[in-house]
Coordinates of C-alpha atoms (C1' of nucleotides) in Angstrom, one line a residue:
Chain A
M1 CA -2.0 42.8 32.9
T2 CA -3.9 43.6 36.0
N3 CA -3.0 43.3 39.6
Y4 CA -5.1 42.5 42.6
P5 CA -3.1 44.3 45.3
E6 CA -5.7 44.2 48.1
A7 CA -6.5 40.5 48.0
S8 CA -4.7 38.0 50.2
R9 CA -2.5 35.3 48.9
I10 CA -2.8 31.8 50.4
L11 CA -0.8 28.7 50.4
V12 CA -2.2 26.1 48.0
A13 CA -1.4 22.5 48.7
I14 CA -2.2 19.2 46.9
D15 CA -3.0 16.0 48.8
C16 CA -3.5 12.7 47.1
I17 CA -5.7 9.8 48.2
I18 CA -4.2 6.7 46.6
F19 CA -6.2 3.5 46.6
G20 CA -4.9 0.1 45.8
F21 CA -6.3 -3.4 46.0
D22 CA -4.2 -6.5 46.9
G23 CA -6.8 -9.1 46.0
K24 CA -8.3 -9.0 49.5
D25 CA -8.4 -5.5 50.9
I26 CA -8.7 -2.0 49.7
K27 CA -5.6 -0.1 50.8
L28 CA -4.4 3.4 51.1
L29 CA -0.9 4.6 50.4
L30 CA 0.0 6.8 53.4
I31 CA 3.3 8.3 54.5
K32 CA 4.9 8.5 57.9
R33 CA 6.3 12.0 57.9
N34 CA 10.0 12.3 58.5
F35 CA 9.8 16.1 58.1
E36 CA 8.1 19.0 59.8
P37 CA 5.4 19.8 60.6
E38 CA 3.9 16.9 62.4
M39 CA 7.0 14.8 62.0
G40 CA 6.4 11.2 62.9
K41 CA 2.7 11.2 62.3
W42 CA 0.8 9.7 59.4
S43 CA -0.6 11.7 56.6
L44 CA -1.6 11.7 52.9
M45 CA 1.1 12.3 50.4
G46 CA 1.1 15.9 49.3
G47 CA 3.0 19.0 48.6
F48 CA 2.6 22.6 47.6
V49 CA 1.6 23.8 44.1
N50 CA 4.6 25.2 42.3
K51 CA 4.6 28.6 40.9
D52 CA 3.3 28.3 37.3
E53 CA 2.3 24.7 37.7
D54 CA -1.2 23.6 36.8
L55 CA -3.0 21.9 39.6
S56 CA -3.4 18.7 37.7
D57 CA 0.3 18.7 36.8
G58 CA 1.1 19.1 40.5
A59 CA -1.0 16.0 41.3
T60 CA 0.7 14.1 38.5
R61 CA 4.1 15.2 39.8
I62 CA 3.4 14.1 43.4
L63 CA 1.9 10.8 42.4
Y64 CA 4.9 10.1 40.2
N65 CA 7.3 10.9 42.9
L66 CA 5.7 8.4 45.3
T67 CA 4.7 5.6 42.9
G68 CA 6.9 5.9 39.9
L69 CA 3.8 5.7 37.8
K70 CA 2.7 8.1 35.1
N71 CA -0.6 6.9 33.7
I72 CA -2.7 6.8 36.8
Y73 CA -6.4 7.2 37.1
V74 CA -6.7 10.6 38.8
E75 CA -9.7 12.8 39.5
Q76 CA -10.0 16.0 41.5
L77 CA -12.0 15.1 44.5
A78 CA -12.6 18.4 46.4
T79 CA -10.8 21.4 47.9
F80 CA -10.5 21.7 51.6
G81 CA -10.4 25.2 52.8
K82 CA -11.4 25.7 56.4
A83 CA -9.6 28.7 57.8
G84 CA -7.9 26.7 60.6
R85 CA -7.3 23.4 59.0
D86 CA -3.5 23.8 59.0
P87 CA -2.5 25.3 62.4
G88 CA 0.8 26.5 60.9
E89 CA -0.5 28.8 58.3
R90 CA -3.7 29.3 56.3
T91 CA -3.5 26.6 53.6
V92 CA -6.1 25.5 51.1
S93 CA -5.7 21.9 49.9
V94 CA -6.9 20.5 46.6
V95 CA -7.4 16.8 47.1
F96 CA -6.9 14.3 44.3
F97 CA -8.4 10.8 44.1
A98 CA -6.1 8.2 42.5
L99 CA -6.6 4.5 41.7
I100 CA -3.5 2.5 41.0
K101 CA -2.7 -1.0 40.0
I102 CA -0.9 -2.0 43.1
D103 CA 1.4 -4.5 41.5
E104 CA 2.8 -1.9 39.2
H105 CA 4.0 0.6 41.7
D106 CA 7.7 1.3 42.4
S107 CA 8.2 -0.1 45.9
E108 CA 11.7 1.6 46.2
A109 CA 10.1 5.0 45.7
V110 CA 7.5 4.1 48.3
K111 CA 10.1 3.0 50.7
S112 CA 12.2 6.1 50.4
H113 CA 9.2 8.2 51.2
H114 CA 8.5 6.2 54.3
A115 CA 5.1 5.3 52.8
A116 CA 3.1 2.2 53.3
W117 CA 0.0 0.4 52.0
I118 CA -2.5 0.2 54.8
A119 CA -5.9 -1.5 54.7
L120 CA -8.8 1.0 55.1
E121 CA -9.9 -0.5 58.4
D122 CA -6.4 -0.4 59.8
R123 CA -5.7 3.2 58.9
P124 CA -4.0 5.2 61.6
R125 CA -5.0 8.6 62.9
L126 CA -4.0 11.2 60.3
I127 CA -2.9 14.8 60.6
F128 CA -5.1 17.9 60.1
D129 CA -8.3 17.1 58.2
H130 CA -6.8 14.2 56.3
E131 CA -9.2 11.8 57.8
Q132 CA -12.2 13.8 56.5
M133 CA -10.5 13.7 53.1
V134 CA -10.2 9.9 53.3
V135 CA -13.8 9.5 54.3
Q136 CA -15.0 11.6 51.4
A137 CA -12.8 9.6 49.1
I138 CA -14.2 6.3 50.3
E139 CA -17.7 7.7 49.7
H140 CA -16.6 8.8 46.3
L141 CA -15.2 5.4 45.5
K142 CA -18.4 3.6 46.6
Y143 CA -20.5 6.0 44.7
N144 CA -18.6 6.0 41.5
A145 CA -17.7 2.3 41.3
A146 CA -21.4 1.7 41.3
L147 CA -22.0 3.9 38.4
H148 CA -18.8 3.8 36.3
P149 CA -16.4 1.0 35.4
I150 CA -13.6 2.4 37.5
G151 CA -12.9 -0.8 39.4
F152 CA -10.7 -2.0 36.6
E153 CA -8.2 0.7 37.5
L154 CA -7.4 -1.2 40.7
L155 CA -6.7 -4.5 39.0
P156 CA -3.8 -5.8 36.9
E157 CA -4.0 -5.5 33.2
R158 CA -5.3 -9.0 33.0
F159 CA -7.8 -10.1 35.6
T160 CA -10.4 -12.7 36.3
I161 CA -14.1 -12.1 37.1
P162 CA -13.7 -13.6 40.6
Q163 CA -11.0 -11.1 41.2
L164 CA -13.2 -8.3 40.2
Q165 CA -16.0 -9.7 42.4
K166 CA -13.7 -9.7 45.4
L167 CA -12.9 -6.1 44.7
Y168 CA -16.5 -5.1 44.6
E169 CA -17.2 -7.1 47.8
A170 CA -14.3 -5.3 49.4
I171 CA -15.6 -1.9 48.3
Y172 CA -19.1 -2.4 49.5
N173 CA -18.5 -4.9 52.3
I174 CA -21.3 -7.2 51.0
P175 CA -21.4 -10.6 49.5
I176 CA -22.3 -10.7 45.8
D177 CA -23.8 -13.6 43.9
R178 CA -21.1 -15.1 41.7
R179 CA -23.3 -16.0 38.8
N180 CA -25.3 -12.8 38.5
F181 CA -22.2 -10.7 38.9
S182 CA -20.5 -12.6 36.1
R183 CA -23.4 -12.3 33.7
K184 CA -23.8 -8.6 34.5
L185 CA -20.1 -7.9 33.9
L186 CA -20.0 -9.9 30.6
S187 CA -23.2 -8.2 29.4
T188 CA -21.4 -4.9 29.4
G189 CA -19.3 -6.0 26.6
L190 CA -16.3 -4.4 28.2
L191 CA -14.3 -7.6 28.8
I192 CA -12.1 -9.3 26.3
D193 CA -11.2 -13.0 26.8
T194 CA -7.4 -13.2 26.5
G195 CA -7.6 -16.9 26.0
D196 CA -5.3 -17.5 28.9
K197 CA -6.3 -18.8 32.3
N198 CA -5.2 -17.9 35.8
S199 CA -2.3 -20.0 37.0
H200 CA -1.6 -20.4 40.7
S201 CA -5.0 -21.8 41.5
A202 CA -5.7 -24.8 43.6
T203 CA -8.9 -25.4 41.8
K204 CA -10.5 -24.6 38.5
K205 CA -8.6 -21.9 36.7
A206 CA -10.5 -18.7 35.9
I207 CA -10.4 -17.0 32.6
L208 CA -8.2 -14.0 32.3
Y209 CA -9.9 -11.0 30.8
K210 CA -8.6 -7.6 29.7
L211 CA -10.5 -4.4 29.3
D212 CA -11.8 -3.3 25.9
E213 CA -10.2 0.1 26.0
E214 CA -12.3 1.4 23.1
K215 CA -15.6 0.5 24.7
Y216 CA -14.4 1.5 28.1
K217 CA -13.8 5.0 27.0
A218 CA -17.0 5.2 25.0
K219 CA -19.2 3.8 27.8
F220 CA -17.5 5.5 30.7
H221 CA -20.3 8.0 31.3
S222 CA -23.2 5.7 30.5
F223 CA -24.8 4.7 33.8
W224 CA -27.9 6.5 34.8
N225 CA -31.0 5.7 36.9
F226 CA -33.6 8.3 37.6
M227 CA -34.1 9.4 34.0
P228 CA -35.6 7.4 31.2
D229 CA -33.6 4.3 30.3
S230 CA -32.7 5.9 26.9
M231 CA -30.4 8.2 28.9
R232 CA -28.6 5.3 30.6
R233 CA -27.2 4.0 27.4
S234 CA -26.8 7.1 25.4
D235 CA -24.1 9.8 25.9
Chain B
M1 CA 3.2 26.9 64.9
T2 CA 5.2 26.2 61.8
N3 CA 5.9 28.3 58.8
Y4 CA 6.4 27.3 55.2
P5 CA 8.7 30.1 54.1
E6 CA 9.8 28.7 50.8
A7 CA 6.3 27.9 49.4
S8 CA 4.6 30.3 47.1
R9 CA 1.3 31.9 48.0
I10 CA -1.4 32.2 45.4
L11 CA -4.6 34.2 45.0
V12 CA -7.7 32.0 45.8
A13 CA -10.9 33.0 44.3
I14 CA -14.5 31.7 44.5
D15 CA -16.8 31.6 41.5
C16 CA -20.4 30.7 41.6
I17 CA -22.5 28.9 39.0
I18 CA -26.1 29.9 39.8
F19 CA -28.9 28.0 38.2
G20 CA -32.6 29.0 38.1
F21 CA -35.7 27.8 36.3
D22 CA -38.5 30.0 35.1
G23 CA -40.9 27.3 34.2
K24 CA -39.6 27.1 30.7
D25 CA -35.8 27.5 30.5
I26 CA -32.8 26.7 32.7
K27 CA -31.1 30.0 33.4
L28 CA -27.8 31.2 34.7
L29 CA -27.3 34.2 36.8
L30 CA -24.4 36.1 35.2
I31 CA -22.9 39.5 35.8
K32 CA -21.8 42.2 33.3
R33 CA -18.7 43.5 35.0
N34 CA -18.6 47.2 35.8
F35 CA -15.1 46.8 37.4
E36 CA -11.7 45.8 36.3
P37 CA -10.3 43.5 35.0
E38 CA -12.3 42.6 31.9
M39 CA -14.8 45.5 32.6
G40 CA -17.9 45.3 30.4
K41 CA -17.6 41.6 29.7
W42 CA -19.8 38.8 31.1
S43 CA -18.6 36.5 33.9
L44 CA -19.7 34.4 36.8
M45 CA -20.2 36.0 40.1
G46 CA -17.2 35.6 42.2
G47 CA -14.7 37.1 44.6
F48 CA -11.6 36.4 46.6
V49 CA -11.5 34.3 49.7
N50 CA -11.1 36.5 52.7
K51 CA -8.3 35.9 55.2
D52 CA -9.6 33.5 57.8
E53 CA -12.7 32.8 55.9
D54 CA -13.7 29.2 55.2
L55 CA -14.2 28.4 51.6
S56 CA -17.8 27.5 52.0
D57 CA -18.5 30.7 54.0
G58 CA -17.0 32.6 51.2
A59 CA -19.4 31.0 48.7
T60 CA -22.3 31.7 51.0
R61 CA -21.3 35.3 51.3
I62 CA -21.0 35.8 47.6
L63 CA -24.3 34.1 46.9
Y64 CA -26.0 36.2 49.6
N65 CA -24.6 39.4 48.2
L66 CA -26.0 38.7 44.8
T67 CA -29.3 37.0 45.5
G68 CA -30.3 38.1 49.1
L69 CA -30.8 34.4 49.9
K70 CA -29.3 32.4 52.7
N71 CA -30.5 28.9 52.5
I72 CA -29.4 28.0 49.1
Y73 CA -28.5 24.6 47.7
V74 CA -24.7 24.8 47.3
E75 CA -22.1 22.2 46.4
Q76 CA -18.5 22.6 45.7
L77 CA -18.0 21.7 42.0
A78 CA -14.3 21.7 41.3
T79 CA -11.2 23.9 41.6
F80 CA -9.8 25.4 38.4
G81 CA -6.1 25.9 38.7
K82 CA -4.3 26.2 35.3
A83 CA -1.3 28.4 35.6
G84 CA -2.4 30.9 33.0
R85 CA -6.1 30.9 33.5
D86 CA -6.1 34.5 34.8
P87 CA -3.8 36.6 32.7
G88 CA -3.5 39.2 35.5
E89 CA -1.9 37.0 38.2
R90 CA -1.9 33.4 39.1
T91 CA -5.3 32.7 40.6
V92 CA -6.8 29.4 41.6
S93 CA -10.6 29.4 41.6
V94 CA -12.9 27.2 43.7
V95 CA -16.1 26.9 41.8
F96 CA -19.4 26.4 43.6
F97 CA -22.6 25.0 42.1
A98 CA -25.8 26.6 43.3
L99 CA -29.5 25.9 42.6
I100 CA -32.0 28.6 43.6
K101 CA -35.7 29.1 43.5
I102 CA -35.8 31.9 41.0
D103 CA -39.0 33.5 42.4
E104 CA -37.4 34.0 45.8
H105 CA -34.3 36.0 44.7
D106 CA -33.8 39.7 45.5
S107 CA -34.1 41.4 42.2
E108 CA -32.8 44.6 43.6
A109 CA -29.6 43.0 44.6
V110 CA -29.3 41.4 41.2
K111 CA -29.9 44.7 39.5
S112 CA -27.3 46.5 41.6
H113 CA -24.7 44.0 40.6
H114 CA -25.5 44.3 36.9
A115 CA -26.5 40.7 36.9
A116 CA -29.0 39.0 34.7
W117 CA -30.8 35.7 34.3
I118 CA -29.8 34.2 30.9
A119 CA -31.1 31.0 29.4
L120 CA -28.3 28.4 28.9
E121 CA -28.5 28.5 25.1
D122 CA -28.3 32.3 25.0
R123 CA -25.3 32.6 27.3
P124 CA -22.7 35.1 26.1
R125 CA -19.0 34.6 25.9
L126 CA -17.5 34.6 29.3
I127 CA -14.1 35.7 30.6
F128 CA -11.2 33.5 31.5
D129 CA -12.2 29.8 31.8
H130 CA -15.7 30.5 33.0
E131 CA -17.2 28.9 30.0
Q132 CA -15.5 25.6 31.0
M133 CA -16.8 26.0 34.5
V134 CA -20.3 26.4 33.1
V135 CA -20.0 23.4 30.9
Q136 CA -18.8 21.3 33.8
A137 CA -21.7 22.6 35.9
I138 CA -24.2 21.7 33.3
E139 CA -22.8 18.2 33.1
H140 CA -23.0 18.0 36.9
L141 CA -26.6 19.1 36.9
K142 CA -27.6 16.5 34.3
Y143 CA -25.7 13.8 36.0
N144 CA -26.9 14.6 39.5
A145 CA -30.5 15.4 38.7
A146 CA -30.7 11.9 37.3
L147 CA -29.5 10.3 40.5
H148 CA -30.7 12.6 43.3
P149 CA -33.8 14.6 43.8
I150 CA -32.1 18.0 43.5
G151 CA -34.6 19.3 40.9
F152 CA -36.9 20.5 43.7
E153 CA -34.3 23.1 44.6
L154 CA -35.1 24.9 41.3
L155 CA -38.9 25.0 41.9
P156 CA -41.0 27.1 44.3
E157 CA -42.0 25.6 47.7
R158 CA -45.2 24.3 46.2
F159 CA -45.1 22.9 42.7
T160 CA -47.0 20.6 40.4
I161 CA -45.9 17.5 38.7
P162 CA -46.2 19.0 35.2
Q163 CA -43.9 21.8 36.4
L164 CA -41.4 19.3 37.6
Q165 CA -41.6 17.4 34.3
K166 CA -41.0 20.6 32.3
L167 CA -37.9 21.1 34.4
Y168 CA -36.5 17.7 33.6
E169 CA -37.4 18.1 30.0
A170 CA -35.4 21.4 30.0
I171 CA -32.5 19.8 31.8
Y172 CA -32.2 16.8 29.4
N173 CA -33.8 18.4 26.3
I174 CA -36.0 15.4 25.7
P175 CA -39.7 14.7 25.9
I176 CA -40.8 12.6 28.8
D177 CA -44.0 10.6 29.0
R178 CA -46.4 12.4 31.3
R179 CA -48.0 9.3 32.9
N180 CA -44.8 7.3 33.6
F181 CA -43.1 10.4 35.0
S182 CA -45.9 11.1 37.3
R183 CA -46.1 7.6 38.7
K184 CA -42.3 7.4 39.1
L185 CA -42.3 10.6 41.0
L186 CA -45.2 9.7 43.3
S187 CA -43.7 6.3 44.0
T188 CA -40.7 7.9 45.6
G189 CA -42.9 9.0 48.5
L190 CA -41.2 12.4 48.5
L191 CA -44.2 14.4 47.5
I192 CA -46.9 15.7 49.9
D193 CA -50.3 16.7 48.4
T194 CA -51.0 20.2 49.8
G195 CA -54.7 19.9 49.0
D196 CA -54.5 23.0 46.9
K197 CA -54.5 23.3 43.1
N198 CA -52.7 25.4 40.7
S199 CA -54.6 28.6 39.8
H200 CA -53.8 30.5 36.7
S201 CA -54.5 27.6 34.4
A202 CA -56.6 27.7 31.3
T203 CA -57.3 24.0 31.6
K204 CA -57.6 21.4 34.4
K205 CA -55.7 22.6 37.5
A206 CA -52.8 20.5 38.6
I207 CA -52.3 19.4 42.2
L208 CA -49.8 21.4 44.2
Y209 CA -47.3 19.3 46.0
K210 CA -44.6 20.1 48.5
L211 CA -41.5 18.2 49.4
D212 CA -41.4 15.8 52.3
E213 CA -38.3 17.3 53.9
E214 CA -37.8 14.3 56.2
K215 CA -37.8 11.7 53.5
Y216 CA -35.9 14.0 51.2
K217 CA -33.0 14.2 53.5
A218 CA -33.2 10.5 54.3
K219 CA -33.3 9.4 50.7
F220 CA -31.0 12.0 49.2
H221 CA -28.1 9.5 48.6
S222 CA -30.2 6.5 47.7
F223 CA -29.9 6.1 43.9
W224 CA -27.6 3.5 42.6
N225 CA -27.3 1.3 39.6
F226 CA -24.4 -1.0 38.9
M227 CA -24.4 -2.7 42.3
P228 CA -27.1 -5.0 43.7
D229 CA -30.5 -3.4 44.2
S230 CA -30.1 -3.7 47.9
M231 CA -27.6 -0.8 47.6
R232 CA -30.0 1.4 45.7
R233 CA -32.6 1.6 48.4
S234 CA -30.4 1.4 51.5
D235 CA -28.0 4.1 52.8
Chain C
dT1 C1' -69.4 22.1 23.9
dC2 C1' -64.9 21.5 22.8
dA3 C1' -59.8 21.7 22.9
dA4 C1' -56.1 21.3 26.0
dA5 C1' -54.0 19.8 29.9
dA6 C1' -54.2 16.7 34.1
dG7 C1' -55.1 12.4 36.4
dT8 C1' -55.5 7.1 36.5
dG9 C1' -55.1 2.3 34.5
dT10 C1' -53.3 -1.8 31.8
dT11 C1' -50.2 -4.5 29.1
dC12 C1' -45.8 -5.8 27.7
dT13 C1' -41.0 -6.5 27.9
dG14 C1' -36.6 -6.4 29.7
dT15 C1' -33.5 -6.8 33.6
dA16 C1' -32.2 -8.3 38.3
dT17 C1' -32.5 -11.9 41.4
dA18 C1' -32.5 -16.4 43.4
dC19 C1' -31.2 -20.8 43.0
dA20 C1' -29.6 -25.5 40.5
dC21 C1' -26.4 -27.9 38.0
dC22 C1' -22.0 -29.1 35.7
dC23 C1' -16.9 -28.7 35.0
dA24 C1' -11.9 -28.3 36.1
dT25 C1' -8.1 -28.7 39.3
dG26 C1' -4.6 -30.3 42.6
dG27 C1' -4.1 -32.6 46.8
Chain D
dC1 C1' -11.9 -39.2 44.2
dC2 C1' -13.4 -35.3 46.3
dA3 C1' -13.5 -30.6 48.1
dT4 C1' -13.1 -26.2 46.3
dG5 C1' -13.9 -22.8 43.3
dG6 C1' -15.3 -21.4 38.4
dG7 C1' -18.6 -21.5 34.5
dT8 C1' -23.5 -21.9 32.5
dG9 C1' -28.7 -22.3 32.7
dT10 C1' -33.5 -21.3 34.2
dA11 C1' -37.8 -19.5 36.6
dT12 C1' -39.7 -15.6 39.0
dA13 C1' -40.5 -10.9 40.3
dC14 C1' -40.3 -6.2 39.5
dA15 C1' -39.8 -1.8 37.2
dG16 C1' -39.8 0.9 33.1
dA17 C1' -42.0 1.9 28.6
dA18 C1' -45.8 2.3 25.6
dC19 C1' -50.3 3.4 25.1
dA20 C1' -55.9 4.2 26.2
dC21 C1' -59.2 6.2 28.7
dT22 C1' -61.4 9.6 31.9
dT23 C1' -61.8 14.2 34.2
dT24 C1' -61.5 19.1 34.7
dT25 C1' -61.3 23.7 33.1
dG26 C1' -62.2 28.2 30.7
dA27 C1' -63.1 30.1 26.5

DNA sequence: TCAAAAGTGTTCTGTATACACCCATGG
DNA sequence: CCATGGGTGTATACAGAACACTTTTGA
């Protein structure tokens, strides 16, 4: 055992960027603080790291408290550590990036935390440097959804290709050609036809697919560009 | 001003993964510790965050101390925060990823820190979770060098295309076709012919290029794959 | 003058794109 | 029966991969 007596100890917080998709807009799960500091203002969901708690466990704990969900797609995004970012006391915040299936969340838990789903464009002013965190998370989403099949994490277990297309159109704010999108998706081999079709449609019902979990895991890291094409598919 | 009296304060460290390229191998700058804890063992260069010091400033400071360089390519890689990762005391480490031009570093400073450039394959056992950090950094290098033109950061100001090719072959451990690589590189428009040629060559001398800084900055974030090609070139 | 490395060119093939057509559904 | 949205097909352009040839250099 060694001690580091001269070094300074700092508060370590965790903040979570939680994305959802309601079929039309990308949304963020934000809380209206009913506690100090900055009571009454909007912020990301967060908390301090417990003594003897792994960072990733802290993120899981905080996400579970707010959403009631355990198996969430979570990545560490970045750590924000400007000296004056929290005016109260020096605090370093490790920010986690989460994608959830919006229909599965526990709306009671959300309500009790004074949280709300808010479309990206409608997001309010946030405390501290939380806006910067959100901006970086949106960049991350755009970047990674183009390279890895993470979009599925925002959709229900069973989904249609048109749903997936609307998701990508929302992420990138561009129109996508229906037919090419469909072919590209199917060519990945990641989709399994469930045999069922979408009910609740005023027109032709779309095929419900589910993700091929095996291939999803195997292919997760398989999109490249600059290097020889052999790299894209391998790994 | 608000205080968070009940929350626990934690030591926050910074560790730096420093990559270099000697024309043949990708190397890491590691230190043989002549201080406690873990004296005599190999580790990454690091240190604690100073009170009132931004995280990124801390990284810059540590990198400057070891290399004597100020304008280094640095990115935040990730934060390692398992509860028991440092047996001495709970410590969270923010890891930075740095690429340097190996010929420009201050070898005196390196010597005085008992540091050494070690090829990736020859790296020794490292303390704590530093090996994990290195593995993640190598992944990051492979991933990002394929998508963004960061390879240049590892080469001298003026470099030849064959040099660049050797770098990529070292990163990916694969042979690359000379002719296709050259055309692909030149087609990016990022290279400027300096007019000079490589001396010290037993055969035909290669053209020395330098980076077009303007275009480099403008195009840095411009490689995509999954989305429509319009996204690849824009942004 | 020759081996080794650097530079330039050509062909082929796969993938992305743009666009046309047909099918199912409920009002 | 028709407007709307979903599924399938085809021609074209472009970029990557494979491979041949020429040029330069110093020993």
